mmCIF file of C-alpha atoms in Angstrom:
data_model
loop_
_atom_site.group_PDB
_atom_site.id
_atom_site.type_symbol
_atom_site.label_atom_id
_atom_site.label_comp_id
_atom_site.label_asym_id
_atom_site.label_seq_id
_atom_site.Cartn_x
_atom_site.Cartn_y
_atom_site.Cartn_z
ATOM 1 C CA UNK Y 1 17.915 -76.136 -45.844
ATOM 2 C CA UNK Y 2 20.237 -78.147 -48.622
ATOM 3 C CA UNK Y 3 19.112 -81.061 -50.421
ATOM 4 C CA UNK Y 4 21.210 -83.763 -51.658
ATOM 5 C CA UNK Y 5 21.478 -83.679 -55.796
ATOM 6 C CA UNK Y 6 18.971 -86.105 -57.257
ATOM 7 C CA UNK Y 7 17.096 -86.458 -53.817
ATOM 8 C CA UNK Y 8 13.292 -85.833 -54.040
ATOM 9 C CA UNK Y 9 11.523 -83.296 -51.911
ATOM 10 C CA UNK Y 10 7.888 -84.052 -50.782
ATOM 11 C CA UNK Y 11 6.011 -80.572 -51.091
ATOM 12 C CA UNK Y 12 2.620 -81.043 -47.916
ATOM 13 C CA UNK Y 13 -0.306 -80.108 -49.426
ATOM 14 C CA UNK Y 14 -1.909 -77.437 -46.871
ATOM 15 C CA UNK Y 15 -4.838 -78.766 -44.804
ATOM 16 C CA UNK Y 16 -7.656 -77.423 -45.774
ATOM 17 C CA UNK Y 17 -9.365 -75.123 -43.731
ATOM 18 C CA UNK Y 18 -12.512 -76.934 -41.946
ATOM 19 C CA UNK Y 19 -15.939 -75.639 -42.193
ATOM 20 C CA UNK Y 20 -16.908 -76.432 -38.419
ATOM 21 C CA UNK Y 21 -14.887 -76.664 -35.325
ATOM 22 C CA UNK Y 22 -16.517 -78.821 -32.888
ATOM 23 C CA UNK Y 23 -15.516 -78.426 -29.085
ATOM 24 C CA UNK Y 24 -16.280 -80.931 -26.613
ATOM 25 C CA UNK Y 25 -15.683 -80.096 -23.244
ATOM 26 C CA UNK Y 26 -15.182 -83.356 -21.483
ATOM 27 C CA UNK Y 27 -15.101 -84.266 -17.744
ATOM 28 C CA UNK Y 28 -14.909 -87.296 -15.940
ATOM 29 C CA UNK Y 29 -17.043 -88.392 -19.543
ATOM 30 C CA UNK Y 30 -16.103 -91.724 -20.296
ATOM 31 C CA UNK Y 31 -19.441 -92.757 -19.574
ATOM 32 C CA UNK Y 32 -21.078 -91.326 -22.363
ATOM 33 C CA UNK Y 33 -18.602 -89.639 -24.178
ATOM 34 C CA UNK Y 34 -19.000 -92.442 -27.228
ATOM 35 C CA UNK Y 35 -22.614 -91.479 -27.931
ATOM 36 C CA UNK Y 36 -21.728 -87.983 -28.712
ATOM 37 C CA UNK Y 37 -18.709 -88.422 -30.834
ATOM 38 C CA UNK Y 38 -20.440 -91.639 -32.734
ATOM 39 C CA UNK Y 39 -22.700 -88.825 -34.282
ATOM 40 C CA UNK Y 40 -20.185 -85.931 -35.129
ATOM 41 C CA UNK Y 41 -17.247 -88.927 -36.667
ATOM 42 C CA UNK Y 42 -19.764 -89.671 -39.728
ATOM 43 C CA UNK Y 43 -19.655 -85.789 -40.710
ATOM 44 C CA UNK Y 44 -16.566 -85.908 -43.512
ATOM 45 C CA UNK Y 45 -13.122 -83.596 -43.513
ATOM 46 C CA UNK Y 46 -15.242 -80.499 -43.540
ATOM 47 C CA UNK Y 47 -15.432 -81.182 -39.189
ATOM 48 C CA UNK Y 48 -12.833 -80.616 -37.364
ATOM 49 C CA UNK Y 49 -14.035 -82.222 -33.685
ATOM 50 C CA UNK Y 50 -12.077 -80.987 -30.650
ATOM 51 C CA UNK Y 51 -11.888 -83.094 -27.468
ATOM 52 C CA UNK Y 52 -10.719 -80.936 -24.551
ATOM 53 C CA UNK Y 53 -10.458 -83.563 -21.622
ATOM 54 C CA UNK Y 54 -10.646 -80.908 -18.805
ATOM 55 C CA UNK Y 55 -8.450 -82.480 -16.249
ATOM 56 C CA UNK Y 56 -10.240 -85.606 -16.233
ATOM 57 C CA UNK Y 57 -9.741 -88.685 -13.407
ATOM 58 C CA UNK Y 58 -11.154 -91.480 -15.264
ATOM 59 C CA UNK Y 59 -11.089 -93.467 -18.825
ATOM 60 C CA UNK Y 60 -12.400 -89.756 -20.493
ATOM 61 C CA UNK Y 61 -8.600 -89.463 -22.501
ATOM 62 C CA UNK Y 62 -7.906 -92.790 -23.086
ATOM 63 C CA UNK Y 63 -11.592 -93.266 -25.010
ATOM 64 C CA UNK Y 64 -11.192 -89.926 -26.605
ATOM 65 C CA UNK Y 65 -7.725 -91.019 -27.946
ATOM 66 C CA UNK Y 66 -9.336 -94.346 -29.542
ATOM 67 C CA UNK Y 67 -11.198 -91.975 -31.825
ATOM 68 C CA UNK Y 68 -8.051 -89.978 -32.515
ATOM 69 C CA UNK Y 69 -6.642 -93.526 -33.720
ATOM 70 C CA UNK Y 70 -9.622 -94.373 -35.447
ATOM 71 C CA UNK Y 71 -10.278 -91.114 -37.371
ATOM 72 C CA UNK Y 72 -6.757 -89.079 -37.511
ATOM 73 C CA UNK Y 73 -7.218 -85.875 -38.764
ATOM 74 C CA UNK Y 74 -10.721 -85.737 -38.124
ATOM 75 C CA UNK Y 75 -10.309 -86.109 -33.623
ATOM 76 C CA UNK Y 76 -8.407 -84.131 -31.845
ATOM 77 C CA UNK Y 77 -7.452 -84.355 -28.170
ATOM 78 C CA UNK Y 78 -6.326 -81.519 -26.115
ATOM 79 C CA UNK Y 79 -5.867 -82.626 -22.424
ATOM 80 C CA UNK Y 80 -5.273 -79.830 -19.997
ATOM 81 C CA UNK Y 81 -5.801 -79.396 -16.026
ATOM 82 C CA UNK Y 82 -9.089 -78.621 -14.882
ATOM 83 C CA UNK Y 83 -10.575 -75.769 -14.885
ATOM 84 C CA UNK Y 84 -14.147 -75.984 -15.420
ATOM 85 C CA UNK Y 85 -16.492 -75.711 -18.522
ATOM 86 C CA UNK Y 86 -15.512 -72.356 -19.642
ATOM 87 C CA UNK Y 87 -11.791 -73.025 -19.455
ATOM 88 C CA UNK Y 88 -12.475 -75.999 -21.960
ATOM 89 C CA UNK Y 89 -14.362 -74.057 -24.381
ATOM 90 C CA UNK Y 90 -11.838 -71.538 -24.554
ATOM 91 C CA UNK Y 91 -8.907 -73.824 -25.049
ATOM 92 C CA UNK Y 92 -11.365 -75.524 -28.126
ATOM 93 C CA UNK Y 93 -11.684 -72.108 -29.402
ATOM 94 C CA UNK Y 94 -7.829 -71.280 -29.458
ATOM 95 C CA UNK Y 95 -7.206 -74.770 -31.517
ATOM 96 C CA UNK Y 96 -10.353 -74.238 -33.606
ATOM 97 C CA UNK Y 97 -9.584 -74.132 -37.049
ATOM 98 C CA UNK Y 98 -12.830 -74.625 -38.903
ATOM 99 C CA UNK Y 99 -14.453 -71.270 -40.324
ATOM 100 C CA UNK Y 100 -17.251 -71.580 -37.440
ATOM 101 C CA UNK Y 101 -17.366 -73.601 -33.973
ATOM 102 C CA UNK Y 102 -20.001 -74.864 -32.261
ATOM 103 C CA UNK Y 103 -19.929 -76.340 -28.390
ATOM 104 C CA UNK Y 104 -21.310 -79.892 -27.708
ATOM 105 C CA UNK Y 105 -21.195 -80.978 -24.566
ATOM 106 C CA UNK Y 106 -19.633 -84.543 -23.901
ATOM 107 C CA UNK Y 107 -23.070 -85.659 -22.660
ATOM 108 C CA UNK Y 108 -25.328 -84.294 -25.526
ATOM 109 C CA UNK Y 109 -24.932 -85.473 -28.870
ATOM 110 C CA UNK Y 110 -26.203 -84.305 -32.406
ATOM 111 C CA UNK Y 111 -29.026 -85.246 -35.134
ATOM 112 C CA UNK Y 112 -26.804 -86.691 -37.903
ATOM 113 C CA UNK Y 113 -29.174 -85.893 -40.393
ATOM 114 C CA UNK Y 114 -29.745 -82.027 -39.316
ATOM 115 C CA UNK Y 115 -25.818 -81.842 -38.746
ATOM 116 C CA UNK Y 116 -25.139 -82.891 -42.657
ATOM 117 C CA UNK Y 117 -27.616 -79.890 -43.390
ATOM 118 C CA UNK Y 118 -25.962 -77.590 -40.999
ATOM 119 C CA UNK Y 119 -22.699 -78.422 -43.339
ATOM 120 C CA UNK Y 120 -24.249 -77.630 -46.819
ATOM 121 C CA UNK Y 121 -25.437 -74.170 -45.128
ATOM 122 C CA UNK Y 122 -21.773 -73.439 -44.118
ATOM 123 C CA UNK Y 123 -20.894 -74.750 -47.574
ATOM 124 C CA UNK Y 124 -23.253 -72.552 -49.431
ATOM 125 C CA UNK Y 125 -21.801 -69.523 -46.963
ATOM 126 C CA UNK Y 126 -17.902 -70.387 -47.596
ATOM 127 C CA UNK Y 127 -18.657 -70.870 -51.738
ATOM 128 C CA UNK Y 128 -20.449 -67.349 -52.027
ATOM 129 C CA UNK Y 129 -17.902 -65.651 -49.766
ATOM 130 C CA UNK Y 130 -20.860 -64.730 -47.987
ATOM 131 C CA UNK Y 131 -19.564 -65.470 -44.115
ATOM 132 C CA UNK Y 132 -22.709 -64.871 -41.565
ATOM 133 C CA UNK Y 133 -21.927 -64.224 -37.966
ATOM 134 C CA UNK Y 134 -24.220 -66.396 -36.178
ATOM 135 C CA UNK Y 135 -26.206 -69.472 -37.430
ATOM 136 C CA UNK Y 136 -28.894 -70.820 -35.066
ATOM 137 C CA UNK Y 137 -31.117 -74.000 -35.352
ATOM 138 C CA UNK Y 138 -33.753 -75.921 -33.082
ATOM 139 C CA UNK Y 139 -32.451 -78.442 -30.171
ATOM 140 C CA UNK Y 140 -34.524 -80.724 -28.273
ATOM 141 C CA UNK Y 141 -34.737 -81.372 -24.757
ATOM 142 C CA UNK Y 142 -33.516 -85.701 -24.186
ATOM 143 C CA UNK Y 143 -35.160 -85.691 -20.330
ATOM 144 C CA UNK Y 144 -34.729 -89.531 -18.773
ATOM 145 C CA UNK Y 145 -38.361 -90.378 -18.367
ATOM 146 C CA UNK Y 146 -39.962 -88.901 -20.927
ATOM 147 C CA UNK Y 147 -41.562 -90.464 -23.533
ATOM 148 C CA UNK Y 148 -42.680 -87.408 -25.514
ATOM 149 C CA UNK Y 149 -39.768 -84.655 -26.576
ATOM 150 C CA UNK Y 150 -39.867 -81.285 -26.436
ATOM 151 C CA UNK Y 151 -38.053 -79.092 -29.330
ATOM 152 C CA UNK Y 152 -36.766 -75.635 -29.136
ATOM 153 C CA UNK Y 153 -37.631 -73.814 -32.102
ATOM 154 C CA UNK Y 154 -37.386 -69.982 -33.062
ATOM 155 C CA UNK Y 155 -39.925 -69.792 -35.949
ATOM 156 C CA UNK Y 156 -41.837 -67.336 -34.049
ATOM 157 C CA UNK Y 157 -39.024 -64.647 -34.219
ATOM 158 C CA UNK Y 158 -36.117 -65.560 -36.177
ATOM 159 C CA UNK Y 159 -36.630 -65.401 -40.086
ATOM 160 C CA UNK Y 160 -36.543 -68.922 -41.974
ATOM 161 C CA UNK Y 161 -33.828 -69.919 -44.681
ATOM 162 C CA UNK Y 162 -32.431 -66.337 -45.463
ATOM 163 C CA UNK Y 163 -29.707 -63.820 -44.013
ATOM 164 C CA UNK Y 164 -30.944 -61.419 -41.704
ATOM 165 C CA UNK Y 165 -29.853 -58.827 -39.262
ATOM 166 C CA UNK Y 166 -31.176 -58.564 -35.510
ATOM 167 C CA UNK Y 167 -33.634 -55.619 -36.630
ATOM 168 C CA UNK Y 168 -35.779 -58.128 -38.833
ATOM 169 C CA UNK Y 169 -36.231 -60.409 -35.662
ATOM 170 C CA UNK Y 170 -39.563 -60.269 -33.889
ATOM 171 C CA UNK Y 171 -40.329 -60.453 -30.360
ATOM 172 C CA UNK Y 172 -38.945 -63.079 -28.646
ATOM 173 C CA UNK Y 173 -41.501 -65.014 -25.855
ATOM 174 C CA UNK Y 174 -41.703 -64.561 -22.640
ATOM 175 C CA UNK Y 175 -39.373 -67.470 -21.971
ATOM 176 C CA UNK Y 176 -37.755 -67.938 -24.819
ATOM 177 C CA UNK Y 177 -34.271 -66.932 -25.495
ATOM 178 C CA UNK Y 178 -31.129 -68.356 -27.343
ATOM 179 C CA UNK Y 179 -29.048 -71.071 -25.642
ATOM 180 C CA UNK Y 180 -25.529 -72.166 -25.858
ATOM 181 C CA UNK Y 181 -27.028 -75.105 -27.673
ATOM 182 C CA UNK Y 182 -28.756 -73.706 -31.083
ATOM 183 C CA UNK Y 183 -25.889 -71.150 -32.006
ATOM 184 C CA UNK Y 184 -22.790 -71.769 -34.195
ATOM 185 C CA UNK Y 185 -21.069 -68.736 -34.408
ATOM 186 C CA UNK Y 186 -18.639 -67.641 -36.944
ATOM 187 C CA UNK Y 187 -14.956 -68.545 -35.428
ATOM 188 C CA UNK Y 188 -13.299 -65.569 -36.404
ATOM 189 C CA UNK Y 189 -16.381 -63.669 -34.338
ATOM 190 C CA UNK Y 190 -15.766 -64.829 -31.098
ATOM 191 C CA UNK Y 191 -11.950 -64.059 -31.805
ATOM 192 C CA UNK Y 192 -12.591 -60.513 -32.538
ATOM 193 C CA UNK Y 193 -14.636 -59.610 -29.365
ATOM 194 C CA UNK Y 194 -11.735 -61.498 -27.035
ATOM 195 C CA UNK Y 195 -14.086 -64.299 -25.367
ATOM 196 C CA UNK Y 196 -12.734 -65.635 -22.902
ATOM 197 C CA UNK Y 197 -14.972 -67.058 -20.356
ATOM 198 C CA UNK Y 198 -14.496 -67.482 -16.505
ATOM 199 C CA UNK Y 199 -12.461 -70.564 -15.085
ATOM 200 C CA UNK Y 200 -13.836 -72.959 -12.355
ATOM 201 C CA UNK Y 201 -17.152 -71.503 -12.954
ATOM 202 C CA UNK Y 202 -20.567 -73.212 -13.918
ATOM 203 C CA UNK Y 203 -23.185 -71.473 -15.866
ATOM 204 C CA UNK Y 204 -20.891 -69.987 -18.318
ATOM 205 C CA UNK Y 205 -22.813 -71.318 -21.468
ATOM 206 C CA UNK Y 206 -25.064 -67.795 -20.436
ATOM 207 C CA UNK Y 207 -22.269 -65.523 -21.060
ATOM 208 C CA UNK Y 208 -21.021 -67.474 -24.489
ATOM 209 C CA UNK Y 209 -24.454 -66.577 -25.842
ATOM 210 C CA UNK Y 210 -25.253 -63.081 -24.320
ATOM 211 C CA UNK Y 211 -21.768 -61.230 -24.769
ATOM 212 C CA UNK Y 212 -20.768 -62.447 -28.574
ATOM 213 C CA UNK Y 213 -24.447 -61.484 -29.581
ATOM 214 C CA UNK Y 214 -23.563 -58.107 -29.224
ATOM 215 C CA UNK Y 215 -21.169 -57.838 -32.203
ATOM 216 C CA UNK Y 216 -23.972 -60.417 -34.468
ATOM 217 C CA UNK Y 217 -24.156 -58.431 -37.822
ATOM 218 C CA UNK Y 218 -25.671 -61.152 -39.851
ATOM 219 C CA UNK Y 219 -27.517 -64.199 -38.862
ATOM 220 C CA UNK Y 220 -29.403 -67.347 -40.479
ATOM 221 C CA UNK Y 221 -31.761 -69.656 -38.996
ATOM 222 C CA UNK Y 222 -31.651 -72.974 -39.807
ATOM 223 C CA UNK Y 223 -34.937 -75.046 -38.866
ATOM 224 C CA UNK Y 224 -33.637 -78.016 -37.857
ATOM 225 C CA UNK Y 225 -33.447 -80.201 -34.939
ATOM 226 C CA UNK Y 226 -29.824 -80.316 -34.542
ATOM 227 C CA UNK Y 227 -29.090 -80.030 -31.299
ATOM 228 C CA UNK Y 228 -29.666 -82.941 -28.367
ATOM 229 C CA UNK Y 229 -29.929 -81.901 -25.033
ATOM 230 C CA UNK Y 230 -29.448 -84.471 -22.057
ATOM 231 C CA UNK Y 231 -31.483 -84.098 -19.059
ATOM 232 C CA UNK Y 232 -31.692 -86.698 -16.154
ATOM 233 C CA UNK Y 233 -27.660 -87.206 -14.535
ATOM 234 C CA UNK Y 234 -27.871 -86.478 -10.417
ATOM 235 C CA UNK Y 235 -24.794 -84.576 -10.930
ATOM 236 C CA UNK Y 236 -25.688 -82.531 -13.792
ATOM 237 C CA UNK Y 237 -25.085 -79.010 -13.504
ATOM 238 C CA UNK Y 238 -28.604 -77.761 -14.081
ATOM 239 C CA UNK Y 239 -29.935 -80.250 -12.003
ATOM 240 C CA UNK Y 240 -31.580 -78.173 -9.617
ATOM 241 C CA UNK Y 241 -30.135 -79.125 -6.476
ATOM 242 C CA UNK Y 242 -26.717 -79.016 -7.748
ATOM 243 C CA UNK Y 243 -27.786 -75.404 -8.693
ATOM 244 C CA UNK Y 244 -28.837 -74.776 -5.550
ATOM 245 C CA UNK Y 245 -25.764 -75.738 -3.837
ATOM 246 C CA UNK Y 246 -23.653 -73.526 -6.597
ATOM 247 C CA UNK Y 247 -25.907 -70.339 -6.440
ATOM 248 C CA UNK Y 248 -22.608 -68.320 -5.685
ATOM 249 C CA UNK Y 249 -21.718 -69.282 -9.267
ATOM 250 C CA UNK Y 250 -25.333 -68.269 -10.791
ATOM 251 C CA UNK Y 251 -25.192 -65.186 -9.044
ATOM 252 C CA UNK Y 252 -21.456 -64.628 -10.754
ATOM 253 C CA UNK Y 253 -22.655 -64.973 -14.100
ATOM 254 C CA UNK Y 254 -25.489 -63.062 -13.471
ATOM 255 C CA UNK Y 255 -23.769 -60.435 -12.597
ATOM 256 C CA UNK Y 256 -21.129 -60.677 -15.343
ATOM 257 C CA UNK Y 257 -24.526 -60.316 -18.143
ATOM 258 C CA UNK Y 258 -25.790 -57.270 -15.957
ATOM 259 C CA UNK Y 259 -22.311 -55.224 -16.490
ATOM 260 C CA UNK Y 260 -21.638 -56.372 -20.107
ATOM 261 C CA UNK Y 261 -25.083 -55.401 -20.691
ATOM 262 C CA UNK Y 262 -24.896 -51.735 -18.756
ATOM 263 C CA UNK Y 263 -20.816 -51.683 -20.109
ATOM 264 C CA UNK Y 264 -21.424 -52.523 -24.155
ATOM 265 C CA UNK Y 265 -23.404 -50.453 -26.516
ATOM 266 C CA UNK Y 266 -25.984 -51.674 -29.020
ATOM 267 C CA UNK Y 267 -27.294 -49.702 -31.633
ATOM 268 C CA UNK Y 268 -29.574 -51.812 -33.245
ATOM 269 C CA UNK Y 269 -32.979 -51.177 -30.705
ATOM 270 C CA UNK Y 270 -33.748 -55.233 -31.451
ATOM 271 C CA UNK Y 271 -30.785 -56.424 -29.826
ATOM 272 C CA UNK Y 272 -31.001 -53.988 -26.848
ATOM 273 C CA UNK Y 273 -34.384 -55.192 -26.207
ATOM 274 C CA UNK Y 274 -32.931 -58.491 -26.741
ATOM 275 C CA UNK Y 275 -30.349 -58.672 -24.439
ATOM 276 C CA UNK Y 276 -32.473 -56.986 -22.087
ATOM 277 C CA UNK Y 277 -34.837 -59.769 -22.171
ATOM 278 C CA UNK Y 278 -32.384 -62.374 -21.559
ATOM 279 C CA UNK Y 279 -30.643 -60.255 -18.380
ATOM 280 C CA UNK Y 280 -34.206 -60.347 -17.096
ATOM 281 C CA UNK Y 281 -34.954 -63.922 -17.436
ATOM 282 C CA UNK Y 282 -31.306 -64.905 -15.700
ATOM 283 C CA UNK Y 283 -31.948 -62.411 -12.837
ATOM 284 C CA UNK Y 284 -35.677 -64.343 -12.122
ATOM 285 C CA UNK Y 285 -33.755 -67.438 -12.132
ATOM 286 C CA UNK Y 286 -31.509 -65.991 -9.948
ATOM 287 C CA UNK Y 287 -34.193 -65.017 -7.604
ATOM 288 C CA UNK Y 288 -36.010 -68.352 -7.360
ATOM 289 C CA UNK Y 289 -33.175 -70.525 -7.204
ATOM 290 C CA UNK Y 290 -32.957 -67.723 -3.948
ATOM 291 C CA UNK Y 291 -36.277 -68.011 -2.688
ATOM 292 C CA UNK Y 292 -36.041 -71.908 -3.160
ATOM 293 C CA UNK Y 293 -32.877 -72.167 -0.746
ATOM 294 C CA UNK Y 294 -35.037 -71.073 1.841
ATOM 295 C CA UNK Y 295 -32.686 -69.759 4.013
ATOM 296 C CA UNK Y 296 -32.778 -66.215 5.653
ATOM 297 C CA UNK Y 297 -29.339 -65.634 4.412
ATOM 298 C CA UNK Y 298 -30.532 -66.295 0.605
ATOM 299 C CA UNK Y 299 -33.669 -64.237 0.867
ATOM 300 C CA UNK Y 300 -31.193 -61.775 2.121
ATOM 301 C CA UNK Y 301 -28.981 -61.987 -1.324
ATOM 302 C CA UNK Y 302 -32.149 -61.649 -3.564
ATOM 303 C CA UNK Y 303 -32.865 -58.109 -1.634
ATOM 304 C CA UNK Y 304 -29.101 -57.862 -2.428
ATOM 305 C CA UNK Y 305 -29.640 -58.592 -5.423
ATOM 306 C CA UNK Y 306 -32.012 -56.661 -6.618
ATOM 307 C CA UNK Y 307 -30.924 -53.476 -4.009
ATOM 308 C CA UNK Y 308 -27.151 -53.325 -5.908
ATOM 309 C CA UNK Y 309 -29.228 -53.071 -9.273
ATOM 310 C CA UNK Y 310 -30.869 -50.227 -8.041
ATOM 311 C CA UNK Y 311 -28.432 -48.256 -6.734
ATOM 312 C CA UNK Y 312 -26.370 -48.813 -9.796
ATOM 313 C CA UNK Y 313 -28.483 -48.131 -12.433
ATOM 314 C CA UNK Y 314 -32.321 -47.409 -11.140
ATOM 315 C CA UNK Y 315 -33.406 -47.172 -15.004
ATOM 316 C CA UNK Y 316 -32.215 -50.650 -15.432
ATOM 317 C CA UNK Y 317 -34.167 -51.697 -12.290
ATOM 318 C CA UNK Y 318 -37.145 -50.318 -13.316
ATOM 319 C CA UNK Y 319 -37.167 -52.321 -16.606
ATOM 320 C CA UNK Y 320 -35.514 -55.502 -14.797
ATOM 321 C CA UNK Y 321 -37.811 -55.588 -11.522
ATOM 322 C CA UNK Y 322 -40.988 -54.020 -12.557
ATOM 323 C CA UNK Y 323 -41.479 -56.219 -16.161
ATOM 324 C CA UNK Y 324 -44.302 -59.284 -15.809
ATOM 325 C CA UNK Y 325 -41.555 -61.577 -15.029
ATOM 326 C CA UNK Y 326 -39.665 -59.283 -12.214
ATOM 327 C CA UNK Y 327 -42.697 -58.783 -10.327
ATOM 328 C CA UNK Y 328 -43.609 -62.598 -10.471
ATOM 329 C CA UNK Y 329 -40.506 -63.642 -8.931
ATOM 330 C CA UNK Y 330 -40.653 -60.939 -6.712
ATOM 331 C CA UNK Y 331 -43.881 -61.750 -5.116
ATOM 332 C CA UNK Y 332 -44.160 -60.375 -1.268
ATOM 333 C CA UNK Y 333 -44.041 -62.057 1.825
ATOM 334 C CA UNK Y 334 -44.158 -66.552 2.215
ATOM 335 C CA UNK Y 335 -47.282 -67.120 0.091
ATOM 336 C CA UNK Y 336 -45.571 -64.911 -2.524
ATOM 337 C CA UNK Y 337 -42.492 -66.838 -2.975
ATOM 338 C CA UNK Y 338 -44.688 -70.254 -3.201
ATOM 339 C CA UNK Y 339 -46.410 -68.272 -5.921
ATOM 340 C CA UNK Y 340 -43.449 -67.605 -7.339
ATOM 341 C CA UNK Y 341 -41.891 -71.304 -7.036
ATOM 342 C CA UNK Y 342 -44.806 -72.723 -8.458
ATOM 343 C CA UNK Y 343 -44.929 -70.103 -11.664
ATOM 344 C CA UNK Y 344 -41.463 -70.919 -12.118
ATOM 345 C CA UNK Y 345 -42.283 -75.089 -11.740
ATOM 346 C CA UNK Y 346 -45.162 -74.702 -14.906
ATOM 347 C CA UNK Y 347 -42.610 -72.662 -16.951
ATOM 348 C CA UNK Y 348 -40.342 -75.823 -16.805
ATOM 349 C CA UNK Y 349 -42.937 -78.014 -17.359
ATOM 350 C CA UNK Y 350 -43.833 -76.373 -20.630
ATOM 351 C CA UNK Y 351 -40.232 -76.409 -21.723
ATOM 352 C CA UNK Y 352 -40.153 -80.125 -20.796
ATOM 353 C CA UNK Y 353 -37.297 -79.176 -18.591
ATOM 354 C CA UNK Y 354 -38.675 -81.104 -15.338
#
């Protein structure tokens, strides 16, 4: 390139490398998709927020693009055609520039407060050179209808307010187990094991915190309420007749965990007993969700189910179908299954997730 004698040259500073990505998969969102961006916008230059309008059909783009206008540099919009929740997240992940990401979905939004800590963590990380894997904190269940809240919180088996690796964890509970929504992984992470999740497929927030886990060196837990968690929409995915009508797609995902979990080895004893945990509790979901079709053709698929886990690895049954929770949702015969159904109806209730 020549430049004209006396002319000046403007030399771009480089943009500076964000602490946290923020991907927001957005469909159809224009509803609601304000209340979660009001309380990521607030954060500073160290968030990079990523709006991925999945192939939307209404106002989501055009809102999105207001805060683009209103906070350049700080919004981005990606607009792509649709193809589902997991397609978003990994087009967030291949723009992400921020030294971690975390997923917030376009109806969900964040505790301001808890997300400024969440930032001085990262800080405190990217100033020692000191870069954990995975960073985890509390989220709370925002069910229409109810007055009193119910938090998520690990204190019972994640160490508080150090580094630790998955063999200094304790036992998780019975239902307890480590959603989409209380993990921030380290961006570079979830590069190096290739995730890339499944297209037109719902449910996928399972596999984007079972299969990175596996490669989790170094963790922190921050005890915070950061995350909040919508429940009430009709249309909502976990809405459980929405889930019943998309059981093919549960079933997928199962099945995904069950060969990344036979397919990937795990040395630390923790994490296999880990992972094996959460396989367990997808595959009793699995089987409810089955039992509460009521069909003979789903009752069918469970004994599928369970029949193809057998015959491809019996010592994985054994630990799968014959653990407190496989024989519960197992239960013989029709009073069985209403055993089952109501079992699994109190474990939502305790979870504030009905």
């Amino acid at each position: 390139m020549s430049v004209a004698p006396g002319s000046r040259v403007e030399v771009l500073a480089p943009v500076p490398e964000p602490l946290l990505s923020v991907v927001v998969p957005s469909y159809n969102s224009q509803d609601y998709l304000d209340r979660c961006l009001d309380t990521l916008v607030g954060a500073g230059s160290e968030l990079e927020i990523i709006v991925v309008d999945d192939g939307s059909t209404d106002g989501t783009a055009a809102l999105a693009q207001t805060y683009v206008d209103r906070f350049p540099g700080a919004v981005v919009l990606v607009s792509k055609p649709n193809g589902g929740h997991g397609s978003a997240i990994n087009t967030g992940l291949a723009r992400a520039r921020g030294r971690y990401l975390k997923v917030v979905d376009s109806d969900d939004w964040v505790d301001e407060a808890a997300l400024a800590q969440v930032l001085d963590t990262l800080r405190g990380f990217a100033t020692s050179g000191s870069d954990v894997d995975l960073v985890v904190s509390n989220f709370v269940y925002e069910k229409v209808g109810k007055r009193r809240k119910v938090a998520v919180r690990y204190r019972n088996a994640l160490p508080r307010g150090r580094v630790f690796s998955w063999s200094q964890t304790r036992r998780f509970r019975k239902r307890q187990y480590l959603l989409m929504h209380s993990m921030i992984y380290r961006t570079g992470l979830l590069r190096e094991v290739g995730l890339e999740l499944p297209e037109h497929t719902f449910y996928v927030d399972n596999l984007y915190a079972f299969v990175p886990l596996a490669r989790v060196r170094s963790a922190y837990y921050l005890d915070v309420d950061l995350y909040r968690y919508f429940i009430g929409r009709e249309d909502q995915s976990v809405h459980e007749s929405v889930m019943l009508r998309r059981l093919d797609q549960q079933l997928r995902v199962n099945w995904m965990m069950l060969r990344h979990l036979r397919s990937t080895e795990v040395e630390d004893k923790r994490m296999r007993d880990y992972r094996l945990h959460y396989v367990r509790i997808i595959c009793a979901v699995s089987s409810i969700l089955l039992v509460r079709s009521g069909t003979r053709a789903s009752l069918a698929e469970k004994d599928q189910l369970w029949g193809e886990i057998r015959r491809e690895d019996p010592w994985l049954y054994r630990r799968l179908r014959w653990s407190a929770i496989g024989q519960l949702t197992n239960l013989p015969g029709p009073a069985g299954r209403r055993v089952s159904v109501l079992a699994y109806r109190v474990a939502q209730r305790v979870v504030g997730f009905s």
